[in-house]
Structures are given as C-alpha cells and as structure tokens.
C-alpha cells in the first residue's frame, strides 16, 4: 500500500533557484568535464598508434553515439517521470518509474550486444576499403558493444540519483569511471607494468572497464543512499502504462540523439570523398567539443528534474527562473569554448599527433565549426526545457531539421560546389535554423503549458 505520511518538502521545491541549480548541476558539470577529458586523452593515446587508428575510432563513433543515445534518452524519460511523480507526491508512481526504467536498460543492452556480435564487420565493410582501418575498427567497436551493459547500468542508476537531487553521488560515480578509464588506457594500449600490449583493443577494454565499475558503484549507492526510491523486483511485471510514460519523453530524446549518429555517418561519408584525414579531423573536433558541451549537458541534467518537479507542483515562477538562469549560464560557457577554438586550433590538434595535412585541414575546420557555438547554448537548454515539461517532440523536430534537413544537405552541396573548406560552414548555418525553431516552439509552449500555471 502506498504510504500517506507527510514527507519533508524536496529541496527542488523550496531552495533558491540559482543556488539549487548550481548545487545540482555543478557536481555533474565537473564529472562530465572529467568524462570529456577522458574522451580527449583516450583519442590522444589512440593517435599514438597511428592516424588510421584515430580514423577507425572516428568511424566507430556514430555507433557508440547510438548506444549513448538509447541509454541517456531512456534516462531522460525516467528522470522526468520520476521527478514529476515526486513533485506530485505520488511515491508509488516514482518507484514504478525506477523499476521499469531498470528493466528497459536490460532489454536495451541485449539489443546492442547482438549488434556487437553480428553486425560490426558488415558496418565497417561499408565504411572503408583500408584493411588496417577495418581491422582497428572491428576490434574496437565489438568490445565496446558486447560489454556495453556497463554504460546502461551506469546511466540508468545515475538518473535515479539525479531524479531525487542527489547529484553529488552521480558526480562521484562518473568520476570513478572516467579515472579508471584514464589510468587503464595507456597501460592496456602500450602494455605497461607487465600488462599485455593490446593496441586499439586496449582502449576499448579500458572504456568498458570504467563503465562496468562505475555501474556497480551506482547500484550500491542507490541501494544504500537513495531512500526516496524503493526499487523492488519481487513480483515485478513490466507496466505498459509506465513504460509508455517513460518513452513519451524518452523516445523523442533517443531519436533526437540518434539523429546525431546518422548525421555523423553522413558527414563522414562526405568527408571520405576528399581524404580519411578529414574524417580524423572531424573525430578530433567531436572529442574537443565534448569538453565544451559536457558542462552544459551537466547543467541540463540538473535543470530537468527541477523544472519537472516544479511543473508537477504547478510553480510557474520557479520554472521560469530556472530556465533563464540556465540559458545565461549555457551561453556564457559556449562563449568561452568559442574563444578557445578560435585562438588555439593548431595547439589543440597538435595534442593528437597531427600531421601537416591534418593541421592544414583542421585549423580552418575548428574555427569555422565553432561559430555555431554562438547559438548552441541557448538551443540546448530550450530543447531540454521541452523534455522536462513532457513534450520531447519539439526537441525532436528541431534536431531533425537542424541535422538532417539543413546540415547534411548544405554540407553535400558545399562539398560539390566549393570543396572541403566550405563544408564546415554547414554547422553555423544549421545552428541558425535551430535558433529560429527553438524560439518559435518556446513561445508556443509558454502560452499553452507554463502561462496557465498558478
């Protein structure tokens, strides 16, 4: 029977918004910065094997993005439903959201394990004719997918912690995984301290080791510290209603992030018409931009439960204050990122053992793509506001238009008409379309959802 005793008001409903957002977001921003640093260092180590190894990892990246899309997208749905249920004081619904979310993580892992076992070789056969790039890619991606239960466990249980405002514990688990990864990378890639020299396979093993250990840590912390949620699987049966509510927000988020995977596949195909070095440059850009974008995603993870909670509590002012504070912070962070990529592109590429050809392609590429940062912070926050308020479809539409209907066609046309240097301008052009659509849908959602709240 559902408990009816009076519970202490959650801090998401009473703490001053600026302090609350920073207290929830800062730990995740720090942990995601460490994760982004791991991504960069991981690629730096891989680049020491050779440019073909870096190209292989870049070609594998879209499938890795797909794994992350499914895990984090489902997590967004769990987060939004669970926080909203707590705001409405529906504690039984919150527990159902948690248990069904864990069930979905198990099913999702099984799908990706099958992909890792049977579909990696055909995938790389369509991506490259170079036998070394093919061999590197198959080895790396197979390991990442077959052992991806670590990332599904980690992301799901971190979302349970974030949903109840316990983001410090989420930070600790993310940092744990990233640090383990950073330590094991050089040891397994280069065979240090008596370990076998595994090359690019070592990078993959280090990645899944970090994810698995972080996932186990997350489970333990949830069982011992997260008292607001009771995850019991005794007599558990999947709930179609609860899964439907999770995926109402989660599926648009999954598709939206998966669109990034499709975009990367298409963009790699355009770049391969020129040279595989351009693919390596694009891969390096994604690693570098993660260092800039990850803090904003951490900000998002802190913002979504606050807005969802106060939506459930019908507190219009706290929703608006949270949104405004988040947009201001995100735009400021993106301006810092813009300055770094404008003034230090050669130094950043040099960390990845860049050849003269890579520098010649990469310096103008980084400077051009980073112009999109002017608009990106605003668009990211607004898209997450839609998800927190239960309408991920707006975010999905914006993502489809930006990445598939604008970015890829513009890149293709520019490649045919003006050459490789012009291809990079597709990014700021696409981001402009995102600003227009985000603003239109934000006004629409304010009028229909936020404004009527008391």
Short mmCIF file of C-alpha atoms in Angstrom, two decimals:
data_model
loop_
_atom_site.label_atom_id
_atom_site.label_comp_id
_atom_site.label_asym_id
_atom_site.label_seq_id
_atom_site.Cartn_x
_atom_site.Cartn_y
_atom_site.Cartn_z
CA UNK A 1 0.00 0.00 0.00
CA UNK A 2 1.26 3.49 -0.84
CA UNK A 3 2.48 5.45 2.15
CA UNK A 4 0.48 8.52 3.14
CA UNK A 5 2.66 10.07 5.81
CA UNK A 6 3.75 13.70 5.41
CA UNK A 7 7.20 13.85 3.89
CA UNK A 8 9.66 16.71 4.09
CA UNK A 9 9.42 19.04 1.09
CA UNK A 10 12.07 18.21 -1.51
CA UNK A 11 14.72 20.93 -1.95
CA UNK A 12 13.67 21.26 -5.62
CA UNK A 13 10.52 23.00 -4.42
CA UNK A 14 11.96 25.39 -1.84
CA UNK A 15 15.67 26.19 -2.29
CA UNK A 16 16.52 29.48 -4.09
CA UNK A 17 16.73 28.68 -7.82
CA UNK A 18 20.27 29.87 -8.52
CA UNK A 19 21.69 28.03 -5.53
CA UNK A 20 19.58 24.95 -6.28
CA UNK A 21 20.60 24.76 -9.94
CA UNK A 22 24.27 25.14 -9.12
CA UNK A 23 24.10 22.64 -6.24
CA UNK A 24 22.51 20.06 -8.56
CA UNK A 25 24.36 20.90 -11.77
CA UNK A 26 27.89 21.72 -10.60
CA UNK A 27 28.74 18.18 -9.48
CA UNK A 28 27.53 16.82 -12.83
CA UNK A 29 29.30 19.57 -14.77
CA UNK A 30 32.56 18.68 -13.04
CA UNK A 31 32.10 14.94 -13.57
CA UNK A 32 31.16 15.44 -17.22
CA UNK A 33 34.22 17.64 -17.73
CA UNK A 34 36.30 14.77 -16.40
CA UNK A 35 34.49 12.39 -18.78
CA UNK A 36 35.17 14.77 -21.66
CA UNK A 37 38.81 14.95 -20.62
CA UNK A 38 38.90 11.15 -20.71
CA UNK A 39 37.45 11.21 -24.25
CA UNK A 40 40.19 13.58 -25.35
CA UNK A 41 43.01 11.69 -23.61
CA UNK A 42 41.67 8.39 -24.96
CA UNK A 43 41.92 9.72 -28.53
CA UNK A 44 45.36 11.19 -27.84
CA UNK A 45 46.58 7.72 -26.82
CA UNK A 46 44.90 6.12 -29.84
CA UNK A 47 46.52 8.72 -32.12
CA UNK A 48 49.94 7.48 -30.96
CA UNK A 49 49.15 4.13 -32.62
CA UNK A 50 48.68 5.95 -35.93
CA UNK A 51 46.28 8.12 -37.91
CA UNK A 52 44.46 5.03 -39.19
CA UNK A 53 43.64 4.05 -35.61
CA UNK A 54 42.25 7.53 -35.00
CA UNK A 55 40.19 7.27 -38.20
CA UNK A 56 38.83 3.86 -37.11
CA UNK A 57 37.68 5.25 -33.77
CA UNK A 58 36.09 8.21 -35.59
CA UNK A 59 34.19 5.81 -37.87
CA UNK A 60 33.06 3.77 -34.85
CA UNK A 61 31.84 6.88 -33.07
CA UNK A 62 28.33 7.01 -34.65
CA UNK A 63 27.51 3.53 -33.30
CA UNK A 64 28.89 4.47 -29.89
CA UNK A 65 26.71 7.58 -30.07
CA UNK A 66 23.74 5.32 -30.73
CA UNK A 67 24.47 3.35 -27.55
CA UNK A 68 24.73 6.58 -25.57
CA UNK A 69 21.56 7.90 -27.23
CA UNK A 70 19.45 4.92 -26.13
CA UNK A 71 20.83 4.86 -22.57
CA UNK A 72 20.65 8.60 -21.92
CA UNK A 73 17.38 9.09 -23.82
CA UNK A 74 15.68 6.42 -21.73
CA UNK A 75 17.30 8.05 -18.69
CA UNK A 76 15.75 11.40 -19.60
CA UNK A 77 12.32 9.75 -19.67
CA UNK A 78 12.92 8.07 -16.29
CA UNK A 79 14.25 11.33 -14.83
CA UNK A 80 11.31 13.45 -16.00
CA UNK A 81 8.61 10.95 -14.91
CA UNK A 82 10.23 10.18 -11.58
CA UNK A 83 10.81 13.85 -10.64
CA UNK A 84 7.29 14.81 -11.70
CA UNK A 85 5.83 11.97 -9.60
CA UNK A 86 7.81 13.12 -6.56
CA UNK A 87 6.60 16.70 -7.12
CA UNK A 88 3.02 15.41 -7.16
CA UNK A 89 3.73 13.30 -4.03
CA UNK A 90 2.92 10.12 -5.98
CA UNK A 91 5.63 7.95 -4.45
CA UNK A 92 4.28 4.65 -5.77
CA UNK A 93 4.45 6.02 -9.33
CA UNK A 94 8.04 7.13 -8.69
CA UNK A 95 9.02 3.60 -7.64
CA UNK A 96 7.31 2.14 -10.73
CA UNK A 97 9.23 4.58 -12.95
CA UNK A 98 12.50 3.40 -11.42
CA UNK A 99 11.88 -0.37 -11.68
CA UNK A 100 10.52 -0.20 -15.22
CA UNK A 101 13.45 2.03 -16.22
CA UNK A 102 15.91 -0.60 -14.99
CA UNK A 103 14.02 -3.26 -16.98
CA UNK A 104 14.30 -1.13 -20.14
CA UNK A 105 18.06 -0.78 -19.60
CA UNK A 106 18.46 -4.59 -19.54
CA UNK A 107 16.47 -5.00 -22.76
CA UNK A 108 18.43 -2.22 -24.48
CA UNK A 109 21.76 -3.81 -23.57
CA UNK A 110 20.68 -7.15 -25.06
CA UNK A 111 19.98 -5.44 -28.40
CA UNK A 112 23.41 -3.78 -28.56
CA UNK A 113 25.21 -6.97 -27.52
CA UNK A 114 23.63 -8.70 -30.54
CA UNK A 115 24.77 -5.83 -32.77
CA UNK A 116 28.28 -6.19 -31.38
CA UNK A 117 28.36 -9.92 -32.09
CA UNK A 118 26.94 -9.99 -35.60
CA UNK A 119 26.85 -6.57 -37.29
CA UNK A 120 30.15 -4.76 -36.64
CA UNK A 121 32.05 -6.37 -39.53
CA UNK A 122 29.36 -5.55 -42.14
CA UNK A 123 29.21 -2.00 -40.79
CA UNK A 124 32.94 -1.34 -41.24
CA UNK A 125 32.95 -3.07 -44.64
CA UNK A 126 30.65 -0.27 -45.84
CA UNK A 127 32.76 2.47 -44.25
CA UNK A 128 36.29 1.86 -45.55
CA UNK A 129 38.35 -0.06 -48.09
CA UNK A 130 41.52 0.26 -46.00
CA UNK A 131 42.25 -3.14 -44.34
CA UNK A 132 44.07 -1.58 -41.38
CA UNK A 133 41.27 0.88 -40.60
CA UNK A 134 38.78 -2.02 -40.96
CA UNK A 135 40.72 -4.27 -38.55
CA UNK A 136 41.18 -1.49 -36.00
CA UNK A 137 37.50 -0.53 -36.16
CA UNK A 138 36.09 -4.06 -35.82
CA UNK A 139 38.31 -4.79 -32.81
CA UNK A 140 37.45 -1.55 -31.02
CA UNK A 141 33.69 -1.41 -31.64
CA UNK A 142 32.99 -5.11 -30.97
CA UNK A 143 34.40 -4.86 -27.45
CA UNK A 144 32.53 -1.60 -26.72
CA UNK A 145 29.15 -3.08 -27.74
CA UNK A 146 29.41 -6.61 -26.35
CA UNK A 147 30.31 -5.25 -22.91
CA UNK A 148 28.00 -2.22 -23.04
CA UNK A 149 25.99 -3.45 -20.03
CA UNK A 150 28.30 -1.18 -18.01
CA UNK A 151 27.13 2.04 -19.62
CA UNK A 152 23.44 1.06 -19.46
CA UNK A 153 23.77 0.26 -15.75
CA UNK A 154 25.74 3.42 -15.03
CA UNK A 155 23.45 5.84 -16.90
CA UNK A 156 20.21 4.36 -15.56
CA UNK A 157 21.20 4.36 -11.90
CA UNK A 158 22.81 7.81 -12.20
CA UNK A 159 19.45 9.11 -13.45
CA UNK A 160 17.77 7.68 -10.36
CA UNK A 161 20.19 9.65 -8.19
CA UNK A 162 19.69 12.82 -10.23
CA UNK A 163 15.90 12.50 -10.10
CA UNK A 164 15.94 12.84 -6.32
CA UNK A 165 18.50 15.66 -6.29
CA UNK A 166 21.48 13.52 -5.19
CA UNK A 167 23.79 14.74 -7.92
CA UNK A 168 26.95 14.65 -5.79
CA UNK A 169 26.76 10.85 -5.75
CA UNK A 170 26.21 10.89 -9.52
CA UNK A 171 29.35 13.01 -9.85
CA UNK A 172 31.36 10.53 -7.77
CA UNK A 173 30.31 7.54 -9.90
CA UNK A 174 31.02 9.33 -13.19
CA UNK A 175 34.41 10.48 -11.95
CA UNK A 176 35.21 6.96 -10.79
CA UNK A 177 34.54 5.50 -14.24
CA UNK A 178 36.46 8.23 -16.03
CA UNK A 179 39.52 7.99 -13.76
CA UNK A 180 39.67 4.19 -14.11
CA UNK A 181 39.46 4.64 -17.87
CA UNK A 182 42.25 7.22 -17.90
CA UNK A 183 44.54 5.02 -15.82
CA UNK A 184 43.92 1.82 -17.79
CA UNK A 185 44.16 3.41 -21.26
CA UNK A 186 47.97 3.71 -21.53
CA UNK A 187 48.52 0.52 -19.52
CA UNK A 188 46.45 -1.65 -21.89
CA UNK A 189 47.24 0.16 -25.14
CA UNK A 190 51.03 0.18 -24.70
CA UNK A 191 51.47 -2.82 -22.38
CA UNK A 192 52.82 -1.01 -19.31
CA UNK A 193 53.61 -2.60 -15.92
CA UNK A 194 53.58 -6.14 -17.34
CA UNK A 195 50.13 -5.85 -18.91
CA UNK A 196 49.69 -7.22 -22.45
CA UNK A 197 50.17 -4.68 -25.27
CA UNK A 198 46.66 -4.65 -26.75
CA UNK A 199 46.79 -1.59 -29.02
CA UNK A 200 43.39 -0.24 -30.02
CA UNK A 201 41.63 -3.18 -28.31
CA UNK A 202 43.20 -1.94 -25.07
CA UNK A 203 41.45 1.42 -25.49
CA UNK A 204 38.12 -0.39 -25.81
CA UNK A 205 38.78 -2.64 -22.80
CA UNK A 206 39.74 0.39 -20.68
CA UNK A 207 36.48 2.09 -21.73
CA UNK A 208 34.20 -0.79 -20.73
CA UNK A 209 36.15 -1.41 -17.51
CA UNK A 210 35.44 2.14 -16.39
CA UNK A 211 31.77 1.85 -17.31
CA UNK A 212 31.26 -1.50 -15.56
CA UNK A 213 32.92 -0.43 -12.30
CA UNK A 214 31.04 2.89 -12.31
CA UNK A 215 27.78 0.99 -12.95
CA UNK A 216 28.35 -1.32 -9.99
CA UNK A 217 29.17 1.69 -7.82
CA UNK A 218 25.91 3.37 -8.91
CA UNK A 219 23.84 0.34 -7.92
CA UNK A 220 25.44 0.19 -4.47
CA UNK A 221 24.92 3.93 -3.81
CA UNK A 222 21.27 3.74 -4.88
CA UNK A 223 20.64 0.83 -2.55
CA UNK A 224 22.30 2.49 0.43
CA UNK A 225 21.71 6.25 -0.01
CA UNK A 226 18.67 6.84 -2.25
CA UNK A 227 15.89 6.34 0.31
CA UNK A 228 13.24 8.25 -1.70
CA UNK A 229 13.07 5.38 -4.21
CA UNK A 230 12.31 1.76 -3.38
CA UNK A 231 13.34 -0.49 -6.28
CA UNK A 232 11.85 -3.91 -5.55
CA UNK A 233 11.61 -6.56 -8.26
CA UNK A 234 9.66 -9.05 -6.15
CA UNK A 235 6.69 -10.00 -8.32
CA UNK A 236 7.74 -7.41 -10.91
CA UNK A 237 5.90 -7.27 -14.22
CA UNK A 238 6.61 -4.61 -16.83
CA UNK A 239 3.98 -1.87 -16.80
CA UNK A 240 2.84 -0.78 -20.25
CA UNK A 241 1.49 2.46 -18.82
CA UNK A 242 4.72 3.39 -17.02
CA UNK A 243 6.93 2.35 -19.95
CA UNK A 244 4.70 4.40 -22.22
CA UNK A 245 5.16 7.46 -20.00
CA UNK A 246 8.93 6.97 -19.88
CA UNK A 247 9.16 6.64 -23.64
CA UNK A 248 6.78 9.54 -24.29
CA UNK A 249 9.68 11.76 -23.26
CA UNK A 250 12.48 9.24 -23.79
CA UNK A 251 11.84 8.14 -27.38
CA UNK A 252 11.99 11.68 -28.83
CA UNK A 253 15.21 12.16 -26.87
CA UNK A 254 16.60 8.82 -28.16
CA UNK A 255 15.66 9.67 -31.73
CA UNK A 256 16.98 13.20 -31.35
CA UNK A 257 20.37 11.95 -30.18
CA UNK A 258 20.34 9.10 -32.71
CA UNK A 259 19.91 11.70 -35.43
CA UNK A 260 23.36 12.89 -34.38
CA UNK A 261 24.62 9.39 -35.14
CA UNK A 262 23.01 9.45 -38.60
CA UNK A 263 24.40 12.93 -39.21
CA UNK A 264 27.91 11.78 -38.27
CA UNK A 265 27.66 8.77 -40.59
CA UNK A 266 26.55 11.02 -43.45
CA UNK A 267 29.17 13.65 -42.72
CA UNK A 268 31.93 11.02 -42.57
CA UNK A 269 30.78 9.76 -45.98
CA UNK A 270 31.03 13.30 -47.41
CA UNK A 271 34.50 13.79 -45.91
CA UNK A 272 35.79 10.39 -47.14
CA UNK A 273 35.31 11.67 -50.70
CA UNK A 274 38.22 14.02 -50.01
CA UNK A 275 40.55 12.16 -47.60
CA UNK A 276 40.45 9.95 -44.49
CA UNK A 277 42.42 12.70 -42.74
CA UNK A 278 39.31 14.89 -42.89
CA UNK A 279 37.41 12.13 -41.04
CA UNK A 280 40.13 12.16 -38.37
CA UNK A 281 39.79 15.94 -38.06
CA UNK A 282 36.02 15.60 -37.63
CA UNK A 283 36.59 12.92 -34.98
CA UNK A 284 39.03 15.17 -33.14
CA UNK A 285 36.50 18.02 -33.28
CA UNK A 286 33.88 15.84 -31.59
CA UNK A 287 36.30 14.98 -28.80
CA UNK A 288 37.23 18.64 -28.29
CA UNK A 289 33.68 19.95 -28.44
CA UNK A 290 32.62 17.40 -25.83
CA UNK A 291 34.86 19.24 -23.37
CA UNK A 292 32.81 22.38 -24.06
CA UNK A 293 29.37 20.80 -24.38
CA UNK A 294 29.60 18.34 -21.47
CA UNK A 295 29.30 21.05 -18.77
CA UNK A 296 26.12 22.26 -20.50
CA UNK A 297 24.76 18.71 -20.56
CA UNK A 298 25.59 18.56 -16.84
CA UNK A 299 23.65 21.81 -16.41
CA UNK A 300 20.77 20.18 -18.30
CA UNK A 301 20.80 17.15 -16.04
CA UNK A 302 20.46 19.43 -13.03
CA UNK A 303 17.81 21.60 -14.68
CA UNK A 304 15.43 18.90 -15.97
CA UNK A 305 14.38 17.46 -12.57
CA UNK A 306 13.96 21.00 -11.14
CA UNK A 307 11.63 22.06 -13.94
CA UNK A 308 9.80 18.71 -13.95
CA UNK A 309 9.34 18.84 -10.16
CA UNK A 310 8.00 22.41 -10.21
CA UNK A 311 5.79 21.59 -13.17
CA UNK A 312 4.26 18.84 -11.06
CA UNK A 313 3.96 21.33 -8.17
CA UNK A 314 2.50 23.97 -10.60
CA UNK A 315 5.09 26.60 -9.66
CA UNK A 316 5.39 28.87 -12.70
CA UNK A 317 7.91 31.31 -11.21
CA UNK A 318 10.44 28.62 -10.33
CA UNK A 319 10.16 27.11 -13.80
CA UNK A 320 10.86 30.48 -15.46
CA UNK A 321 13.68 31.41 -13.07
CA UNK A 322 15.38 28.04 -13.63
CA UNK A 323 15.10 28.38 -17.40
CA UNK A 324 16.50 31.93 -17.51
CA UNK A 325 19.40 31.12 -15.20
CA UNK A 326 20.25 28.01 -17.24
CA UNK A 327 20.23 29.86 -20.57
CA UNK A 328 22.50 32.60 -19.23
CA UNK A 329 24.98 30.07 -17.85
CA UNK A 330 24.99 27.96 -21.03
CA UNK A 331 25.56 30.92 -23.36
CA UNK A 332 28.45 32.14 -21.19
CA UNK A 333 30.11 28.71 -21.27
CA UNK A 334 29.76 28.50 -25.05
CA UNK A 335 31.46 31.86 -25.49
CA UNK A 336 34.47 30.50 -23.61
CA UNK A 337 34.50 27.48 -25.92
CA UNK A 338 34.28 29.71 -28.99
CA UNK A 339 37.32 31.69 -27.87
CA UNK A 340 39.38 28.53 -27.25
CA UNK A 341 38.71 27.04 -30.70
CA UNK A 342 39.22 30.39 -32.46
CA UNK A 343 42.59 31.18 -30.90
CA UNK A 344 44.17 27.76 -30.19
CA UNK A 345 43.17 25.36 -33.02
CA UNK A 346 46.74 24.36 -34.02
CA UNK A 347 47.77 23.72 -30.41
CA UNK A 348 44.69 21.56 -29.83
CA UNK A 349 45.29 19.48 -32.96
CA UNK A 350 48.95 19.03 -32.03
CA UNK A 351 47.83 17.01 -28.98
CA UNK A 352 46.54 14.37 -31.41
CA UNK A 353 49.87 13.87 -33.17
CA UNK A 354 48.57 15.92 -36.11
CA UNK A 355 50.41 15.70 -39.43
CA UNK A 356 50.91 18.73 -41.68
CA UNK A 357 47.89 17.64 -43.74
CA UNK A 358 45.78 17.29 -40.62
CA UNK A 359 46.76 20.78 -39.45
CA UNK A 360 46.03 22.27 -42.87
CA UNK A 361 42.52 20.78 -42.84
CA UNK A 362 41.86 21.03 -39.12
CA UNK A 363 42.71 24.65 -38.26
CA UNK A 364 40.11 26.26 -40.57
CA UNK A 365 37.66 23.46 -39.72
CA UNK A 366 37.74 24.13 -35.96
CA UNK A 367 37.49 27.89 -36.43
CA UNK A 368 34.52 27.59 -38.79
CA UNK A 369 32.52 24.97 -36.89
CA UNK A 370 32.96 26.81 -33.58
CA UNK A 371 30.98 29.78 -34.95
CA UNK A 372 27.89 27.64 -34.27
CA UNK A 373 28.70 27.88 -30.53
CA UNK A 374 27.26 31.43 -30.55
CA UNK A 375 23.76 29.94 -30.77
CA UNK A 376 24.20 26.40 -29.41
CA UNK A 377 23.96 27.10 -25.66
CA UNK A 378 20.51 28.68 -25.97
CA UNK A 379 19.23 25.89 -28.24
CA UNK A 380 20.45 23.07 -25.97
CA UNK A 381 18.78 24.49 -22.87
CA UNK A 382 15.49 25.25 -24.62
CA UNK A 383 15.37 21.71 -26.04
CA UNK A 384 15.77 20.28 -22.55
CA UNK A 385 13.02 22.55 -21.21
CA UNK A 386 10.66 20.91 -23.71
CA UNK A 387 11.67 17.47 -22.42
CA UNK A 388 11.27 18.47 -18.77
CA UNK A 389 7.74 19.71 -19.47
CA UNK A 390 6.82 16.42 -21.14
CA UNK A 391 6.97 17.49 -24.80
CA UNK A 392 10.13 15.99 -26.28
CA UNK A 393 8.55 16.12 -29.75
CA UNK A 394 9.52 19.78 -30.18
CA UNK A 395 13.15 18.90 -29.45
CA UNK A 396 12.93 16.07 -31.96
CA UNK A 397 11.56 18.29 -34.73
CA UNK A 398 14.30 20.88 -34.17
CA UNK A 399 17.00 18.20 -34.22
CA UNK A 400 15.68 16.62 -37.45
CA UNK A 401 15.55 19.99 -39.20
CA UNK A 402 18.99 21.11 -37.99
CA UNK A 403 20.98 17.95 -38.63
CA UNK A 404 19.18 16.12 -41.45
CA UNK A 405 17.26 18.76 -43.40
CA UNK A 406 19.81 21.60 -43.18
CA UNK A 407 23.31 20.45 -42.11
CA UNK A 408 23.80 17.37 -44.30
CA UNK A 409 22.26 18.81 -47.49
CA UNK A 410 24.23 22.06 -47.10
CA UNK A 411 27.44 20.10 -46.46
CA UNK A 412 26.83 17.94 -49.54
CA UNK A 413 26.12 20.91 -51.82
CA UNK A 414 29.08 22.90 -50.48
CA UNK A 415 31.35 19.86 -50.97
CA UNK A 416 30.31 19.58 -54.63
CA UNK A 417 30.44 23.30 -55.40
CA UNK A 418 33.20 24.78 -53.24
CA UNK A 419 35.36 21.97 -51.82
CA UNK A 420 36.35 20.72 -48.37
CA UNK A 421 36.95 24.09 -46.66
CA UNK A 422 33.36 25.20 -47.36
CA UNK A 423 31.84 22.00 -45.92
CA UNK A 424 32.45 23.15 -42.35
CA UNK A 425 30.20 26.20 -42.81
CA UNK A 426 27.19 23.86 -42.75
CA UNK A 427 27.43 23.82 -38.94
CA UNK A 428 26.79 27.53 -38.18
CA UNK A 429 24.16 27.65 -40.94
CA UNK A 430 22.32 24.69 -39.39
CA UNK A 431 22.51 26.23 -35.91
CA UNK A 432 20.77 29.37 -37.19
CA UNK A 433 17.77 27.26 -38.21
CA UNK A 434 17.77 25.75 -34.73
CA UNK A 435 17.58 29.18 -33.07
CA UNK A 436 14.53 30.16 -35.12
CA UNK A 437 12.64 26.92 -34.45
CA UNK A 438 13.61 26.78 -30.74
CA UNK A 439 12.29 30.30 -30.16
CA UNK A 440 9.05 29.57 -32.00
CA UNK A 441 8.31 26.41 -30.02
CA UNK A 442 9.36 28.00 -26.72
CA UNK A 443 6.78 30.76 -27.22
CA UNK A 444 4.18 28.14 -28.11
CA UNK A 445 4.94 26.03 -25.03
CA UNK A 446 4.95 29.06 -22.74
CA UNK A 447 1.48 30.07 -23.89
CA UNK A 448 0.00 26.58 -23.67
CA UNK A 449 1.79 24.99 -20.69
CA UNK A 450 3.69 27.46 -18.49
CA UNK A 451 1.47 30.54 -18.56
CA UNK A 452 -1.70 28.74 -17.29
CA UNK A 453 0.14 27.52 -14.15
CA UNK A 454 -0.69 29.30 -10.91
#
